[in-house]
Amino acid sequence: MMVVLSGLLAASLAIGLPVGSAYADEPTDGTGAGTSATEVLDSLEVKGRAPKTGYKRTQFGKAWADVDHNGCDTRNDILNRDLTGVRHKWRTHNCVVKSGKLHDPYTGKDIKFKKGKKTSTAVQIDHVVALSDAWQKGAQKLSEERRTALANDPYNLLAVQGLANQKKSDGDAATWLPSNKGFRCEYVARQIGVKHKYSLWVTQAEKEAMAKVLSSCPTQTVPDYTGVKDSTAEKTTESEQTEQTQTEQSAEQAQQTQQTTQAPAPEPAPAPAPAPQPAPQQDVYYQNCTAARAAGAAPIYQGQPGYRSQLDRDHDGVACE
């Protein structure tokens, strides 16, 4: 054992690494994680936006490929990571998310997710650095393998509100920021980390926008995790959610029982006898509501003799109310 340790120490010294770096657990993913976001931003190259010529989604590989070979596509990997109270589709080995709840970092709202043709779009997976933006700022020079990694990198992916994702489109920090101002510092810092990791540049306007956001949080560092840190959205296990649902159902049943067992309200005093109605004739005509009231016909419901739309000012099916 001592021989192995001595060998590692000698190897470290030979290549100029500090003693102990062979065991260091500092981030080595190239994001600059843990470092001041402002410092990492200053290290990024500043250039103009390149033409979008040649950009296609397929340039970044198959959408939601299973790049980590865990048997689950990237979209469901991120849903499993970012949603709470997750329930899975049966026989998918806890991969395909059937339902759950998202605390959306972009809006700060809680969103219920349910898998379905008309409901799945409520929660979408956003590329923090949009692929089109990446293409115009250096990604076109990356290998196809590297671009596929960028498109499926959990560090560059967040489950968010579908509408917010659509509003963002392929915008950078100069054109779009989350409406949830409390998340803007972390959002910009993550973009910086992604661009640092994949050697992408920023435009001057983008850098200025990022610097302006970071000026309100000078201690912000580049994130060193894949999810969103949010103390207001605690992870809930499925059993906890089931227990909560049962508690809510029990409370609702108890309330309904209480309402059922309450003493019936006293019967109201008999209403005065209504004025005699005119004989129902299909050709009854009232010039106005005053005439209808004088004849004791008001209010006149749609379908009754004398009803016409001109007397029903709010078009709710009841004339001369």
PDB file of C-alpha atoms in Angstrom:
ATOM      1  CA  MET A   1       0.000   0.000   0.000  1.00  0.00           C
ATOM      2  CA  MET A   2       2.798   2.406   0.881  1.00  0.00           C
ATOM      3  CA  VAL A   3       4.445   1.663  -2.448  1.00  0.00           C
ATOM      4  CA  VAL A   4       1.253   2.664  -4.314  1.00  0.00           C
ATOM      5  CA  LEU A   5       0.863   5.879  -2.330  1.00  0.00           C
ATOM      6  CA  SER A   6       4.505   6.757  -2.877  1.00  0.00           C
ATOM      7  CA  GLY A   7       4.076   6.135  -6.582  1.00  0.00           C
ATOM      8  CA  LEU A   8       1.059   8.453  -6.800  1.00  0.00           C
ATOM      9  CA  LEU A   9       2.867  11.145  -4.842  1.00  0.00           C
ATOM     10  CA  ALA A  10       5.899  10.893  -7.094  1.00  0.00           C
ATOM     11  CA  ALA A  11       3.712  11.069 -10.192  1.00  0.00           C
ATOM     12  CA  SER A  12       1.991  14.179  -8.880  1.00  0.00           C
ATOM     13  CA  LEU A  13       5.266  15.925  -8.192  1.00  0.00           C
ATOM     14  CA  ALA A  14       6.668  14.872 -11.553  1.00  0.00           C
ATOM     15  CA  ILE A  15       3.887  16.617 -13.531  1.00  0.00           C
ATOM     16  CA  GLY A  16       3.822  19.666 -11.282  1.00  0.00           C
ATOM     17  CA  LEU A  17       0.553  19.017  -9.437  1.00  0.00           C
ATOM     18  CA  PRO A  18       0.234  20.034  -5.798  1.00  0.00           C
ATOM     19  CA  VAL A  19       0.562  17.238  -3.283  1.00  0.00           C
ATOM     20  CA  GLY A  20      -2.830  15.607  -2.637  1.00  0.00           C
ATOM     21  CA  SER A  21      -4.362  16.584  -5.975  1.00  0.00           C
ATOM     22  CA  ALA A  22      -4.643  12.937  -6.931  1.00  0.00           C
ATOM     23  CA  TYR A  23      -7.390  12.707  -4.317  1.00  0.00           C
ATOM     24  CA  ALA A  24      -8.899  16.157  -4.762  1.00  0.00           C
ATOM     25  CA  ASP A  25     -12.669  16.260  -5.193  1.00  0.00           C
ATOM     26  CA  GLU A  26     -12.701  19.677  -6.828  1.00  0.00           C
ATOM     27  CA  PRO A  27     -14.836  19.938  -9.985  1.00  0.00           C
ATOM     28  CA  THR A  28     -12.988  18.834 -13.105  1.00  0.00           C
ATOM     29  CA  ASP A  29     -15.841  19.147 -15.591  1.00  0.00           C
ATOM     30  CA  GLY A  30     -14.591  22.396 -17.106  1.00  0.00           C
ATOM     31  CA  THR A  31     -17.467  24.571 -15.903  1.00  0.00           C
ATOM     32  CA  GLY A  32     -15.380  26.599 -13.475  1.00  0.00           C
ATOM     33  CA  ALA A  33     -17.750  25.444 -10.726  1.00  0.00           C
ATOM     34  CA  GLY A  34     -17.191  27.086  -7.360  1.00  0.00           C
ATOM     35  CA  THR A  35     -15.330  29.999  -8.914  1.00  0.00           C
ATOM     36  CA  SER A  36     -16.655  33.546  -8.963  1.00  0.00           C
ATOM     37  CA  ALA A  37     -19.120  33.804 -11.846  1.00  0.00           C
ATOM     38  CA  THR A  38     -17.796  37.272 -12.645  1.00  0.00           C
ATOM     39  CA  GLU A  39     -14.235  35.952 -12.945  1.00  0.00           C
ATOM     40  CA  VAL A  40     -15.289  33.102 -15.225  1.00  0.00           C
ATOM     41  CA  LEU A  41     -17.327  35.545 -17.322  1.00  0.00           C
ATOM     42  CA  ASP A  42     -14.233  37.708 -17.772  1.00  0.00           C
ATOM     43  CA  SER A  43     -12.351  34.665 -19.015  1.00  0.00           C
ATOM     44  CA  LEU A  44     -14.814  34.035 -21.857  1.00  0.00           C
ATOM     45  CA  GLU A  45     -13.962  35.260 -25.329  1.00  0.00           C
ATOM     46  CA  VAL A  46     -16.041  38.205 -26.566  1.00  0.00           C
ATOM     47  CA  LYS A  47     -16.958  38.094 -30.252  1.00  0.00           C
ATOM     48  CA  GLY A  48     -19.795  38.944 -32.576  1.00  0.00           C
ATOM     49  CA  ARG A  49     -22.566  36.478 -33.301  1.00  0.00           C
ATOM     50  CA  ALA A  50     -21.692  34.162 -36.186  1.00  0.00           C
ATOM     51  CA  PRO A  51     -24.249  33.479 -38.947  1.00  0.00           C
ATOM     52  CA  LYS A  52     -26.899  30.885 -38.196  1.00  0.00           C
ATOM     53  CA  THR A  53     -26.173  29.261 -41.551  1.00  0.00           C
ATOM     54  CA  GLY A  54     -26.213  25.469 -41.389  1.00  0.00           C
ATOM     55  CA  TYR A  55     -27.924  25.245 -38.030  1.00  0.00           C
ATOM     56  CA  LYS A  56     -30.226  22.252 -37.526  1.00  0.00           C
ATOM     57  CA  ARG A  57     -31.325  20.522 -34.367  1.00  0.00           C
ATOM     58  CA  THR A  58     -29.829  17.338 -35.799  1.00  0.00           C
ATOM     59  CA  GLN A  59     -26.407  18.975 -35.682  1.00  0.00           C
ATOM     60  CA  PHE A  60     -26.606  18.265 -31.945  1.00  0.00           C
ATOM     61  CA  GLY A  61     -27.509  14.608 -32.334  1.00  0.00           C
ATOM     62  CA  LYS A  62     -30.779  12.796 -31.781  1.00  0.00           C
ATOM     63  CA  ALA A  63     -33.136  14.703 -29.492  1.00  0.00           C
ATOM     64  CA  TRP A  64     -33.044  13.416 -25.923  1.00  0.00           C
ATOM     65  CA  ALA A  65     -30.605  10.612 -26.634  1.00  0.00           C
ATOM     66  CA  ASP A  66     -29.666   8.250 -23.819  1.00  0.00           C
ATOM     67  CA  VAL A  67     -26.073   9.451 -23.774  1.00  0.00           C
ATOM     68  CA  ASP A  68     -25.328   8.111 -20.297  1.00  0.00           C
ATOM     69  CA  HIS A  69     -26.659   4.656 -21.242  1.00  0.00           C
ATOM     70  CA  ASN A  70     -28.792   4.327 -18.121  1.00  0.00           C
ATOM     71  CA  GLY A  71     -31.773   3.050 -20.092  1.00  0.00           C
ATOM     72  CA  CYS A  72     -33.692   6.317 -19.777  1.00  0.00           C
ATOM     73  CA  ASP A  73     -33.809   9.200 -22.264  1.00  0.00           C
ATOM     74  CA  THR A  74     -32.483  12.614 -21.273  1.00  0.00           C
ATOM     75  CA  ARG A  75     -35.913  14.274 -21.042  1.00  0.00           C
ATOM     76  CA  ASN A  76     -37.142  11.787 -18.449  1.00  0.00           C
ATOM     77  CA  ASP A  77     -33.802  11.928 -16.641  1.00  0.00           C
ATOM     78  CA  ILE A  78     -34.346  15.670 -16.098  1.00  0.00           C
ATOM     79  CA  LEU A  79     -38.017  15.279 -15.153  1.00  0.00           C
ATOM     80  CA  ASN A  80     -36.994  12.667 -12.576  1.00  0.00           C
ATOM     81  CA  ARG A  81     -34.370  15.049 -11.229  1.00  0.00           C
ATOM     82  CA  ASP A  82     -36.355  18.294 -11.102  1.00  0.00           C
ATOM     83  CA  LEU A  83     -39.908  17.193 -10.234  1.00  0.00           C
ATOM     84  CA  THR A  84     -41.180  16.213  -6.804  1.00  0.00           C
ATOM     85  CA  GLY A  85     -43.757  13.570  -5.957  1.00  0.00           C
ATOM     86  CA  VAL A  86     -42.853  11.726  -9.148  1.00  0.00           C
ATOM     87  CA  ARG A  87     -44.968   8.804 -10.316  1.00  0.00           C
ATOM     88  CA  HIS A  88     -43.781   6.604 -13.156  1.00  0.00           C
ATOM     89  CA  LYS A  89     -45.465   4.840 -16.016  1.00  0.00           C
ATOM     90  CA  TRP A  90     -45.787   1.173 -15.209  1.00  0.00           C
ATOM     91  CA  ARG A  91     -43.104  -1.174 -16.521  1.00  0.00           C
ATOM     92  CA  THR A  92     -40.657   1.563 -17.501  1.00  0.00           C
ATOM     93  CA  HIS A  93     -38.157   0.746 -14.733  1.00  0.00           C
ATOM     94  CA  ASN A  94     -38.850   4.074 -13.001  1.00  0.00           C
ATOM     95  CA  CYS A  95     -37.938   6.007 -16.127  1.00  0.00           C
ATOM     96  CA  VAL A  96     -40.989   7.500 -17.849  1.00  0.00           C
ATOM     97  CA  VAL A  97     -42.522  10.158 -15.604  1.00  0.00           C
ATOM     98  CA  LYS A  98     -46.308   9.959 -15.514  1.00  0.00           C
ATOM     99  CA  SER A  99     -46.953  12.812 -13.092  1.00  0.00           C
ATOM    100  CA  GLY A 100     -45.300  15.088 -10.567  1.00  0.00           C
ATOM    101  CA  LYS A 101     -44.954  18.700  -9.488  1.00  0.00           C
ATOM    102  CA  LEU A 102     -42.431  21.284 -10.629  1.00  0.00           C
ATOM    103  CA  HIS A 103     -41.354  24.352  -8.702  1.00  0.00           C
ATOM    104  CA  ASP A 104     -40.501  26.339 -11.822  1.00  0.00           C
ATOM    105  CA  PRO A 105     -37.253  28.297 -11.398  1.00  0.00           C
ATOM    106  CA  TYR A 106     -38.114  30.684 -14.251  1.00  0.00           C
ATOM    107  CA  THR A 107     -41.431  31.932 -12.832  1.00  0.00           C
ATOM    108  CA  GLY A 108     -41.353  30.735  -9.227  1.00  0.00           C
ATOM    109  CA  LYS A 109     -44.709  29.007  -9.751  1.00  0.00           C
ATOM    110  CA  ASP A 110     -45.683  25.448  -8.857  1.00  0.00           C
ATOM    111  CA  ILE A 111     -46.858  23.452 -11.853  1.00  0.00           C
ATOM    112  CA  LYS A 112     -48.590  20.086 -11.860  1.00  0.00           C
ATOM    113  CA  PHE A 113     -47.253  17.805 -14.557  1.00  0.00           C
ATOM    114  CA  LYS A 114     -49.284  15.042 -16.160  1.00  0.00           C
ATOM    115  CA  LYS A 115     -48.023  13.096 -19.137  1.00  0.00           C
ATOM    116  CA  GLY A 116     -50.363  13.338 -22.132  1.00  0.00           C
ATOM    117  CA  LYS A 117     -50.734  14.760 -25.636  1.00  0.00           C
ATOM    118  CA  LYS A 118     -52.435  17.918 -24.357  1.00  0.00           C
ATOM    119  CA  THR A 119     -50.743  18.206 -20.956  1.00  0.00           C
ATOM    120  CA  SER A 120     -47.064  17.284 -21.309  1.00  0.00           C
ATOM    121  CA  THR A 121     -46.156  20.683 -22.772  1.00  0.00           C
ATOM    122  CA  ALA A 122     -46.964  22.391 -19.457  1.00  0.00           C
ATOM    123  CA  VAL A 123     -43.460  21.373 -18.369  1.00  0.00           C
ATOM    124  CA  GLN A 124     -40.657  21.493 -20.922  1.00  0.00           C
ATOM    125  CA  ILE A 125     -36.919  20.856 -20.783  1.00  0.00           C
ATOM    126  CA  ASP A 126     -34.961  24.007 -21.533  1.00  0.00           C
ATOM    127  CA  HIS A 127     -31.395  24.271 -22.769  1.00  0.00           C
ATOM    128  CA  VAL A 128     -30.015  26.973 -20.469  1.00  0.00           C
ATOM    129  CA  VAL A 129     -27.698  27.945 -23.309  1.00  0.00           C
ATOM    130  CA  ALA A 130     -29.982  27.503 -26.314  1.00  0.00           C
ATOM    131  CA  LEU A 131     -28.589  25.259 -29.032  1.00  0.00           C
ATOM    132  CA  SER A 132     -29.113  27.880 -31.731  1.00  0.00           C
ATOM    133  CA  ASP A 133     -27.286  30.432 -29.569  1.00  0.00           C
ATOM    134  CA  ALA A 134     -24.492  27.929 -28.966  1.00  0.00           C
ATOM    135  CA  TRP A 135     -24.223  27.256 -32.714  1.00  0.00           C
ATOM    136  CA  GLN A 136     -23.692  30.948 -33.421  1.00  0.00           C
ATOM    137  CA  LYS A 137     -21.097  31.283 -30.653  1.00  0.00           C
ATOM    138  CA  GLY A 138     -18.660  28.479 -31.268  1.00  0.00           C
ATOM    139  CA  ALA A 139     -20.574  25.178 -31.260  1.00  0.00           C
ATOM    140  CA  GLN A 140     -20.359  24.848 -35.035  1.00  0.00           C
ATOM    141  CA  LYS A 141     -16.632  24.316 -34.546  1.00  0.00           C
ATOM    142  CA  LEU A 142     -17.195  21.462 -32.082  1.00  0.00           C
ATOM    143  CA  SER A 143     -17.298  17.821 -33.125  1.00  0.00           C
ATOM    144  CA  GLU A 144     -20.691  16.188 -33.527  1.00  0.00           C
ATOM    145  CA  GLU A 145     -19.956  14.078 -30.457  1.00  0.00           C
ATOM    146  CA  ARG A 146     -19.198  17.185 -28.416  1.00  0.00           C
ATOM    147  CA  ARG A 147     -22.351  18.938 -29.650  1.00  0.00           C
ATOM    148  CA  THR A 148     -24.434  15.889 -28.718  1.00  0.00           C
ATOM    149  CA  ALA A 149     -22.910  16.021 -25.258  1.00  0.00           C
ATOM    150  CA  LEU A 150     -23.834  19.714 -24.984  1.00  0.00           C
ATOM    151  CA  ALA A 151     -27.451  19.064 -26.012  1.00  0.00           C
ATOM    152  CA  ASN A 152     -27.860  16.295 -23.430  1.00  0.00           C
ATOM    153  CA  ASP A 153     -25.690  17.649 -20.622  1.00  0.00           C
ATOM    154  CA  PRO A 154     -27.769  17.787 -17.398  1.00  0.00           C
ATOM    155  CA  TYR A 155     -25.741  20.863 -16.447  1.00  0.00           C
ATOM    156  CA  ASN A 156     -27.295  22.683 -19.409  1.00  0.00           C
ATOM    157  CA  LEU A 157     -30.836  21.399 -18.850  1.00  0.00           C
ATOM    158  CA  LEU A 158     -33.682  22.470 -16.562  1.00  0.00           C
ATOM    159  CA  ALA A 159     -37.333  21.463 -16.345  1.00  0.00           C
ATOM    160  CA  VAL A 160     -39.305  24.707 -16.621  1.00  0.00           C
ATOM    161  CA  GLN A 161     -42.726  26.135 -17.392  1.00  0.00           C
ATOM    162  CA  GLY A 162     -43.530  25.503 -21.048  1.00  0.00           C
ATOM    163  CA  LEU A 163     -44.763  29.041 -21.695  1.00  0.00           C
ATOM    164  CA  ALA A 164     -41.599  30.578 -20.234  1.00  0.00           C
ATOM    165  CA  ASN A 165     -39.464  28.262 -22.354  1.00  0.00           C
ATOM    166  CA  GLN A 166     -41.324  29.309 -25.489  1.00  0.00           C
ATOM    167  CA  LYS A 167     -40.944  32.999 -24.657  1.00  0.00           C
ATOM    168  CA  LYS A 168     -37.213  32.532 -24.181  1.00  0.00           C
ATOM    169  CA  SER A 169     -36.851  30.711 -27.501  1.00  0.00           C
ATOM    170  CA  ASP A 170     -33.139  30.875 -28.416  1.00  0.00           C
ATOM    171  CA  GLY A 171     -32.452  34.166 -26.638  1.00  0.00           C
ATOM    172  CA  ASP A 172     -29.336  34.911 -24.637  1.00  0.00           C
ATOM    173  CA  ALA A 173     -29.045  36.988 -21.456  1.00  0.00           C
ATOM    174  CA  ALA A 174     -29.158  40.207 -23.484  1.00  0.00           C
ATOM    175  CA  THR A 175     -32.623  39.403 -24.851  1.00  0.00           C
ATOM    176  CA  TRP A 176     -34.285  37.257 -22.159  1.00  0.00           C
ATOM    177  CA  LEU A 177     -34.082  36.694 -18.411  1.00  0.00           C
ATOM    178  CA  PRO A 178     -36.397  34.711 -16.085  1.00  0.00           C
ATOM    179  CA  SER A 179     -39.310  36.693 -14.671  1.00  0.00           C
ATOM    180  CA  ASN A 180     -38.349  35.202 -11.291  1.00  0.00           C
ATOM    181  CA  LYS A 181     -35.734  37.798 -10.351  1.00  0.00           C
ATOM    182  CA  GLY A 182     -34.541  35.660  -7.442  1.00  0.00           C
ATOM    183  CA  PHE A 183     -33.220  33.098  -9.931  1.00  0.00           C
ATOM    184  CA  ARG A 184     -31.492  35.417 -12.381  1.00  0.00           C
ATOM    185  CA  CYS A 185     -28.071  35.301 -10.707  1.00  0.00           C
ATOM    186  CA  GLU A 186     -27.993  31.506 -10.703  1.00  0.00           C
ATOM    187  CA  TYR A 187     -29.381  31.374 -14.247  1.00  0.00           C
ATOM    188  CA  VAL A 188     -26.679  33.670 -15.636  1.00  0.00           C
ATOM    189  CA  ALA A 189     -23.969  31.871 -13.633  1.00  0.00           C
ATOM    190  CA  ARG A 190     -25.062  28.538 -15.111  1.00  0.00           C
ATOM    191  CA  GLN A 191     -24.946  29.967 -18.638  1.00  0.00           C
ATOM    192  CA  ILE A 192     -21.420  31.143 -17.933  1.00  0.00           C
ATOM    193  CA  GLY A 193     -20.478  27.679 -16.672  1.00  0.00           C
ATOM    194  CA  VAL A 194     -21.883  26.011 -19.796  1.00  0.00           C
ATOM    195  CA  LYS A 195     -20.069  28.409 -22.118  1.00  0.00           C
ATOM    196  CA  HIS A 196     -16.831  27.902 -20.228  1.00  0.00           C
ATOM    197  CA  LYS A 197     -17.194  24.106 -20.383  1.00  0.00           C
ATOM    198  CA  TYR A 198     -17.814  24.014 -24.129  1.00  0.00           C
ATOM    199  CA  SER A 199     -15.503  26.897 -25.111  1.00  0.00           C
ATOM    200  CA  LEU A 200     -18.332  29.100 -26.380  1.00  0.00           C
ATOM    201  CA  TRP A 201     -18.026  32.843 -26.571  1.00  0.00           C
ATOM    202  CA  VAL A 202     -20.346  35.714 -25.591  1.00  0.00           C
ATOM    203  CA  THR A 203     -21.271  38.870 -27.455  1.00  0.00           C
ATOM    204  CA  GLN A 204     -20.489  42.259 -25.935  1.00  0.00           C
ATOM    205  CA  ALA A 205     -24.185  42.925 -25.273  1.00  0.00           C
ATOM    206  CA  GLU A 206     -24.557  39.512 -23.658  1.00  0.00           C
ATOM    207  CA  LYS A 207     -21.554  40.045 -21.412  1.00  0.00           C
ATOM    208  CA  GLU A 208     -22.842  43.437 -20.303  1.00  0.00           C
ATOM    209  CA  ALA A 209     -26.259  41.954 -19.492  1.00  0.00           C
ATOM    210  CA  MET A 210     -24.656  39.142 -17.484  1.00  0.00           C
ATOM    211  CA  ALA A 211     -22.385  41.553 -15.628  1.00  0.00           C
ATOM    212  CA  LYS A 212     -25.361  43.750 -14.751  1.00  0.00           C
ATOM    213  CA  VAL A 213     -27.201  40.783 -13.225  1.00  0.00           C
ATOM    214  CA  LEU A 214     -24.123  39.629 -11.312  1.00  0.00           C
ATOM    215  CA  SER A 215     -23.546  43.134  -9.910  1.00  0.00           C
ATOM    216  CA  SER A 216     -26.519  42.489  -7.610  1.00  0.00           C
ATOM    217  CA  CYS A 217     -24.932  39.254  -6.328  1.00  0.00           C
ATOM    218  CA  PRO A 218     -21.139  39.741  -6.303  1.00  0.00           C
ATOM    219  CA  THR A 219     -20.541  36.505  -4.362  1.00  0.00           C
ATOM    220  CA  GLN A 220     -22.360  34.342  -6.923  1.00  0.00           C
ATOM    221  CA  THR A 221     -20.260  31.386  -8.022  1.00  0.00           C
ATOM    222  CA  VAL A 222     -20.640  29.096 -11.007  1.00  0.00           C
ATOM    223  CA  PRO A 223     -22.988  26.267  -9.881  1.00  0.00           C
ATOM    224  CA  ASP A 224     -21.329  22.948  -9.067  1.00  0.00           C
ATOM    225  CA  TYR A 225     -24.459  20.796  -9.226  1.00  0.00           C
ATOM    226  CA  THR A 226     -26.955  19.778 -11.871  1.00  0.00           C
ATOM    227  CA  GLY A 227     -30.253  20.663 -10.214  1.00  0.00           C
ATOM    228  CA  VAL A 228     -31.621  23.927  -8.889  1.00  0.00           C
ATOM    229  CA  LYS A 229     -30.904  24.928  -5.325  1.00  0.00           C
ATOM    230  CA  ASP A 230     -34.176  26.157  -3.891  1.00  0.00           C
ATOM    231  CA  SER A 231     -34.944  25.880  -0.205  1.00  0.00           C
ATOM    232  CA  THR A 232     -38.595  26.691  -0.861  1.00  0.00           C
ATOM    233  CA  ALA A 233     -39.126  23.559  -2.945  1.00  0.00           C
ATOM    234  CA  GLU A 234     -38.311  20.559  -0.808  1.00  0.00           C
ATOM    235  CA  LYS A 235     -38.171  17.168  -2.452  1.00  0.00           C
ATOM    236  CA  THR A 236     -41.146  14.994  -1.592  1.00  0.00           C
ATOM    237  CA  THR A 237     -41.130  11.236  -1.822  1.00  0.00           C
ATOM    238  CA  GLU A 238     -44.020   9.442  -3.471  1.00  0.00           C
ATOM    239  CA  SER A 239     -45.105   7.916  -0.162  1.00  0.00           C
ATOM    240  CA  GLU A 240     -45.138  11.368   1.451  1.00  0.00           C
ATOM    241  CA  GLN A 241     -47.230  12.754  -1.365  1.00  0.00           C
ATOM    242  CA  THR A 242     -49.641   9.822  -1.157  1.00  0.00           C
ATOM    243  CA  GLU A 243     -50.018  10.397   2.581  1.00  0.00           C
ATOM    244  CA  GLN A 244     -50.636  14.101   1.977  1.00  0.00           C
ATOM    245  CA  THR A 245     -53.251  13.324  -0.685  1.00  0.00           C
ATOM    246  CA  GLN A 246     -55.026  10.900   1.652  1.00  0.00           C
ATOM    247  CA  THR A 247     -55.031  13.523   4.400  1.00  0.00           C
ATOM    248  CA  GLU A 248     -56.548  16.108   2.058  1.00  0.00           C
ATOM    249  CA  GLN A 249     -59.196  13.625   0.900  1.00  0.00           C
ATOM    250  CA  SER A 250     -60.071  12.753   4.507  1.00  0.00           C
ATOM    251  CA  ALA A 251     -60.406  16.441   5.369  1.00  0.00           C
ATOM    252  CA  GLU A 252     -62.633  16.999   2.349  1.00  0.00           C
ATOM    253  CA  GLN A 253     -64.835  14.013   3.259  1.00  0.00           C
ATOM    254  CA  ALA A 254     -65.118  15.247   6.838  1.00  0.00           C
ATOM    255  CA  GLN A 255     -66.183  18.666   5.602  1.00  0.00           C
ATOM    256  CA  GLN A 256     -68.800  17.144   3.323  1.00  0.00           C
ATOM    257  CA  THR A 257     -70.126  14.996   6.199  1.00  0.00           C
ATOM    258  CA  GLN A 258     -70.339  18.049   8.442  1.00  0.00           C
ATOM    259  CA  GLN A 259     -72.259  19.942   5.805  1.00  0.00           C
ATOM    260  CA  THR A 260     -74.638  16.991   5.377  1.00  0.00           C
ATOM    261  CA  THR A 261     -75.347  16.652   9.097  1.00  0.00           C
ATOM    262  CA  GLN A 262     -75.943  20.332   9.716  1.00  0.00           C
ATOM    263  CA  ALA A 263     -79.480  21.248  10.701  1.00  0.00           C
ATOM    264  CA  PRO A 264     -81.546  22.191   7.677  1.00  0.00           C
ATOM    265  CA  ALA A 265     -82.085  25.893   7.219  1.00  0.00           C
ATOM    266  CA  PRO A 266     -85.592  27.145   8.136  1.00  0.00           C
ATOM    267  CA  GLU A 267     -87.938  27.211   5.225  1.00  0.00           C
ATOM    268  CA  PRO A 268     -88.363  30.687   3.783  1.00  0.00           C
ATOM    269  CA  ALA A 269     -91.657  32.498   4.172  1.00  0.00           C
ATOM    270  CA  PRO A 270     -94.026  31.804   1.303  1.00  0.00           C
ATOM    271  CA  ALA A 271     -93.491  34.205  -1.520  1.00  0.00           C
ATOM    272  CA  PRO A 272     -96.371  36.456  -2.489  1.00  0.00           C
ATOM    273  CA  ALA A 273     -98.561  35.093  -5.205  1.00  0.00           C
ATOM    274  CA  PRO A 274     -97.198  36.110  -8.574  1.00  0.00           C
ATOM    275  CA  ALA A 275     -99.174  38.396 -10.739  1.00  0.00           C
ATOM    276  CA  PRO A 276    -101.330  36.556 -13.231  1.00  0.00           C
ATOM    277  CA  GLN A 277     -99.371  35.660 -16.336  1.00  0.00           C
ATOM    278  CA  PRO A 278    -100.802  36.412 -19.700  1.00  0.00           C
ATOM    279  CA  ALA A 279    -102.010  33.501 -21.699  1.00  0.00           C
ATOM    280  CA  PRO A 280     -99.063  31.940 -23.494  1.00  0.00           C
ATOM    281  CA  GLN A 281     -99.262  33.054 -27.031  1.00  0.00           C
ATOM    282  CA  GLN A 282     -96.466  32.776 -29.499  1.00  0.00           C
ATOM    283  CA  ASP A 283     -97.274  36.220 -30.962  1.00  0.00           C
ATOM    284  CA  VAL A 284     -96.973  38.092 -27.657  1.00  0.00           C
ATOM    285  CA  TYR A 285     -95.006  41.291 -28.191  1.00  0.00           C
ATOM    286  CA  TYR A 286     -93.770  43.797 -25.637  1.00  0.00           C
ATOM    287  CA  GLN A 287     -92.518  47.083 -26.991  1.00  0.00           C
ATOM    288  CA  ASN A 288     -90.119  47.420 -24.046  1.00  0.00           C
ATOM    289  CA  CYS A 289     -89.427  46.065 -20.567  1.00  0.00           C
ATOM    290  CA  THR A 290     -91.734  48.635 -19.002  1.00  0.00           C
ATOM    291  CA  ALA A 291     -94.594  47.129 -20.951  1.00  0.00           C
ATOM    292  CA  ALA A 292     -93.499  43.609 -20.014  1.00  0.00           C
ATOM    293  CA  ARG A 293     -93.385  44.496 -16.317  1.00  0.00           C
ATOM    294  CA  ALA A 294     -96.773  46.237 -16.527  1.00  0.00           C
ATOM    295  CA  ALA A 295     -98.187  43.015 -17.951  1.00  0.00           C
ATOM    296  CA  GLY A 296     -96.586  41.010 -15.133  1.00  0.00           C
ATOM    297  CA  ALA A 297     -94.479  39.034 -17.609  1.00  0.00           C
ATOM    298  CA  ALA A 298     -90.993  40.072 -16.437  1.00  0.00           C
ATOM    299  CA  PRO A 299     -88.539  38.497 -16.258  1.00  0.00           C
ATOM    300  CA  ILE A 300     -88.922  36.722 -19.581  1.00  0.00           C
ATOM    301  CA  TYR A 301     -86.731  33.689 -20.189  1.00  0.00           C
ATOM    302  CA  GLN A 302     -85.494  32.701 -23.602  1.00  0.00           C
ATOM    303  CA  GLY A 303     -88.090  30.455 -25.231  1.00  0.00           C
ATOM    304  CA  GLN A 304     -91.022  32.042 -23.408  1.00  0.00           C
ATOM    305  CA  PRO A 305     -93.630  34.137 -25.250  1.00  0.00           C
ATOM    306  CA  GLY A 306     -92.551  37.750 -25.551  1.00  0.00           C
ATOM    307  CA  TYR A 307     -88.814  37.085 -25.289  1.00  0.00           C
ATOM    308  CA  ARG A 308     -86.637  38.767 -27.860  1.00  0.00           C
ATOM    309  CA  SER A 309     -82.935  39.556 -27.849  1.00  0.00           C
ATOM    310  CA  GLN A 310     -83.522  43.321 -27.951  1.00  0.00           C
ATOM    311  CA  LEU A 311     -84.952  43.126 -24.431  1.00  0.00           C
ATOM    312  CA  ASP A 312     -82.046  40.975 -23.194  1.00  0.00           C
ATOM    313  CA  ARG A 313     -79.357  43.614 -22.871  1.00  0.00           C
ATOM    314  CA  ASP A 314     -76.664  41.398 -21.319  1.00  0.00           C
ATOM    315  CA  HIS A 315     -77.532  38.441 -23.590  1.00  0.00           C
ATOM    316  CA  ASP A 316     -77.737  35.986 -20.709  1.00  0.00           C
ATOM    317  CA  GLY A 317     -81.036  34.437 -21.825  1.00  0.00           C
ATOM    318  CA  VAL A 318     -83.166  36.479 -19.398  1.00  0.00           C
ATOM    319  CA  ALA A 319     -84.945  39.632 -20.614  1.00  0.00           C
ATOM    320  CA  CYS A 320     -86.251  42.447 -18.438  1.00  0.00           C
ATOM    321  CA  GLU A 321     -84.532  41.237 -15.270  1.00  0.00           C
TER     322      GLU A 321
END
